[in-house]
């Protein structure tokens, strides 16, 4: 038994006129090039910044447990209580600035870069070859994008770790970043690049 297609008329002249007007409108052009990649970059930047920034308190407790397991020996909840009791509620947000800024950059390069490198693979190998080897294309694009994203993230992650491990080191992102740059040089920002690359 075949079914009839749905009726095109709704029974309302106003609704039918509105449908006809919408159907006659040209479809908006899909973004390409920089416009397309910037949309992916912005979406990735905002999402990564918000999610990683919101979890700053968990990261503070995790870092304290790793640095001082004797003092912080009662798990995540116990760690929160000890940090708050010893340093105040604001201490759990130590490193929020470098975390939010670092993952804003990392998310932009990661998501925008992934789409860029994926398109470059399609342009280089052709659509059919890229489609037949899509897993390799996806992995290659993701690896290239993540490598560049981690170059952007690493200095801010180094600043965050220094602030969390020593709350008296500096007063926030700008002070910590400047102090590391002045006293230890640019190389200090990338001392943990290998582990961050494998972590991400």
Coordinates of C-alpha atoms in Angstrom, one line a residue:
X1 CA 0.0 0.0 0.0
X2 CA 1.5 3.3 -1.1
X3 CA 1.1 6.4 0.9
X4 CA 0.3 9.8 -0.6
X5 CA 2.7 12.7 -0.2
X6 CA 1.7 15.2 2.5
X7 CA -0.5 18.0 1.2
X8 CA 1.3 21.2 0.2
X9 CA -1.6 23.4 1.1
X10 CA -2.3 23.9 4.8
X11 CA -5.8 25.2 4.5
X12 CA -4.7 28.7 5.6
X13 CA -4.0 31.2 2.9
X14 CA -1.7 33.2 5.3
X15 CA 0.4 30.2 6.2
X16 CA 0.5 29.0 2.5
X17 CA 1.7 32.5 1.5
X18 CA 4.4 32.5 4.1
X19 CA 5.6 29.1 3.0
X20 CA 5.7 30.2 -0.6
X21 CA 7.6 33.3 0.4
X22 CA 10.2 31.3 2.4
X23 CA 10.5 28.7 -0.5
X24 CA 11.3 31.5 -2.9
X25 CA 14.0 33.0 -0.8
X26 CA 17.6 32.0 -1.8
X27 CA 19.4 29.7 0.5
X28 CA 22.1 31.5 2.6
X29 CA 25.6 30.8 1.4
X30 CA 27.5 28.3 3.6
X31 CA 30.6 29.9 5.1
X32 CA 33.9 28.8 3.6
X33 CA 37.6 29.4 4.2
X34 CA 38.5 31.8 7.1
X35 CA 34.8 32.4 7.9
X36 CA 34.2 28.7 8.4
X37 CA 37.4 28.0 10.3
X38 CA 36.9 31.0 12.6
X39 CA 33.4 29.7 13.5
X40 CA 34.9 26.3 14.6
X41 CA 37.7 28.1 16.3
X42 CA 35.4 30.4 18.3
X43 CA 33.1 27.6 19.3
X44 CA 36.0 25.5 20.4
X45 CA 37.6 28.4 22.3
X46 CA 34.4 29.2 24.3
X47 CA 33.6 25.6 25.1
X48 CA 37.1 24.6 26.2
X49 CA 37.5 27.8 28.2
X50 CA 34.2 27.4 30.0
X51 CA 34.6 23.6 30.7
X52 CA 38.2 23.8 31.9
X53 CA 37.7 27.0 33.8
X54 CA 34.7 25.6 35.6
X55 CA 36.8 22.7 36.8
X56 CA 39.6 24.8 38.2
X57 CA 38.7 23.9 41.8
X58 CA 39.1 20.2 41.0
X59 CA 42.4 20.8 39.3
X60 CA 43.6 22.8 42.4
X61 CA 42.8 19.9 44.7
X62 CA 44.4 17.4 42.3
X63 CA 47.6 19.4 42.1
X64 CA 47.8 19.8 45.9
X65 CA 47.3 16.0 46.3
X66 CA 50.1 15.3 43.8
X67 CA 52.4 17.8 45.5
X68 CA 51.7 17.1 49.1
X69 CA 50.1 13.6 49.5
X70 CA 50.8 13.6 53.2
X71 CA 48.7 16.7 54.0
X72 CA 46.1 16.1 51.3
X73 CA 45.4 12.4 51.9
X74 CA 41.6 12.3 52.2
X75 CA 40.5 12.3 48.6
X76 CA 38.8 15.0 46.5
X77 CA 36.1 16.1 49.0
X78 CA 38.6 16.1 51.9
X79 CA 41.1 18.0 49.8
X80 CA 38.5 20.7 49.1
X81 CA 37.8 21.0 52.8
X82 CA 41.5 21.3 53.7
X83 CA 42.2 23.9 51.0
X84 CA 39.2 26.0 52.1
X85 CA 40.0 25.6 55.8
X86 CA 43.6 26.6 55.4
X87 CA 43.4 29.2 52.7
X88 CA 39.8 30.3 52.3
X89 CA 37.2 29.5 49.6
X90 CA 38.9 31.7 47.0
X91 CA 41.9 29.4 47.0
X92 CA 40.1 26.7 45.0
X93 CA 40.0 29.2 42.1
X94 CA 43.7 29.7 42.1
X95 CA 44.9 29.5 38.5
X96 CA 41.5 30.3 36.9
X97 CA 42.9 33.0 34.7
X98 CA 45.6 31.0 33.1
X99 CA 43.3 28.0 32.8
X100 CA 40.5 29.9 31.1
X101 CA 42.9 31.9 28.8
X102 CA 45.0 28.8 28.0
X103 CA 42.1 26.6 27.1
X104 CA 40.5 29.4 25.1
X105 CA 43.6 29.5 22.9
X106 CA 43.9 25.7 22.9
X107 CA 40.3 25.2 21.9
X108 CA 40.5 27.7 19.1
X109 CA 43.5 26.1 17.6
X110 CA 42.3 22.6 18.2
X111 CA 38.8 22.8 16.7
X112 CA 39.6 25.4 14.0
X113 CA 42.8 23.6 13.2
X114 CA 41.2 20.2 12.9
X115 CA 38.7 21.5 10.3
X116 CA 41.5 23.3 8.4
X117 CA 43.9 20.3 8.3
X118 CA 41.1 18.0 7.4
X119 CA 40.2 20.2 4.4
X120 CA 43.9 20.4 3.4
X121 CA 44.1 16.6 3.4
X122 CA 41.0 16.5 1.1
X123 CA 42.6 19.1 -1.2
X124 CA 45.9 17.2 -1.3
X125 CA 44.7 13.6 -1.8
X126 CA 41.3 14.2 -3.4
X127 CA 37.9 13.6 -2.0
X128 CA 37.6 10.0 -2.9
X129 CA 41.0 9.0 -1.5
X130 CA 40.5 11.0 1.7
X131 CA 37.0 9.5 2.1
X132 CA 38.4 6.0 1.7
X133 CA 41.1 6.7 4.3
X134 CA 38.9 8.9 6.6
X135 CA 40.3 7.5 9.8
X136 CA 43.8 8.4 8.9
X137 CA 42.7 11.8 7.7
X138 CA 40.8 12.4 11.0
X139 CA 43.7 11.3 13.1
X140 CA 46.3 13.2 11.1
X141 CA 44.2 16.4 11.2
X142 CA 43.6 16.1 14.9
X143 CA 47.3 15.4 15.7
X144 CA 48.4 18.4 13.7
X145 CA 45.8 20.7 15.2
X146 CA 46.6 19.5 18.8
X147 CA 50.3 20.0 18.3
X148 CA 49.8 23.7 17.4
X149 CA 47.1 24.0 20.1
X150 CA 49.5 22.7 22.8
X151 CA 52.2 25.2 21.7
X152 CA 49.6 28.0 22.6
X153 CA 48.5 26.3 25.8
X154 CA 51.8 25.3 27.3
X155 CA 53.0 28.8 28.6
X156 CA 49.6 29.4 30.3
X157 CA 49.6 25.9 31.7
X158 CA 53.1 26.4 33.2
X159 CA 51.8 29.6 34.8
X160 CA 48.8 27.9 36.2
X161 CA 50.8 25.0 37.7
X162 CA 53.2 27.5 39.3
X163 CA 50.4 29.5 40.8
X164 CA 48.6 26.4 42.2
X165 CA 51.8 24.8 43.6
X166 CA 52.9 28.0 45.2
X167 CA 50.0 30.5 45.9
X168 CA 52.6 33.1 47.0
X169 CA 54.4 32.9 43.7
X170 CA 52.5 35.7 42.0
X171 CA 49.1 37.5 42.0
X172 CA 47.3 36.0 39.0
X173 CA 47.9 35.4 35.3
X174 CA 49.7 38.5 34.3
X175 CA 52.0 38.6 37.4
X176 CA 52.8 34.9 37.2
X177 CA 53.4 34.9 33.4
X178 CA 55.6 38.0 33.7
X179 CA 57.6 36.6 36.6
X180 CA 58.4 33.3 34.8
X181 CA 59.4 35.2 31.7
X182 CA 61.6 37.6 33.5
X183 CA 63.3 35.1 35.9
X184 CA 63.5 31.9 33.9
X185 CA 63.0 32.9 30.2
X186 CA 60.8 31.6 27.5
X187 CA 62.2 28.0 27.8
X188 CA 60.5 27.6 31.2
X189 CA 57.1 27.9 29.6
X190 CA 57.8 24.8 27.5
X191 CA 59.5 22.6 30.0
X192 CA 56.4 20.4 30.2
X193 CA 55.5 20.4 26.5
X194 CA 56.1 16.7 26.0
X195 CA 53.8 15.6 28.8
X196 CA 51.1 18.1 27.8
X197 CA 51.3 16.8 24.2
X198 CA 50.8 13.2 25.3
X199 CA 48.1 14.2 27.8
X200 CA 46.1 16.1 25.3

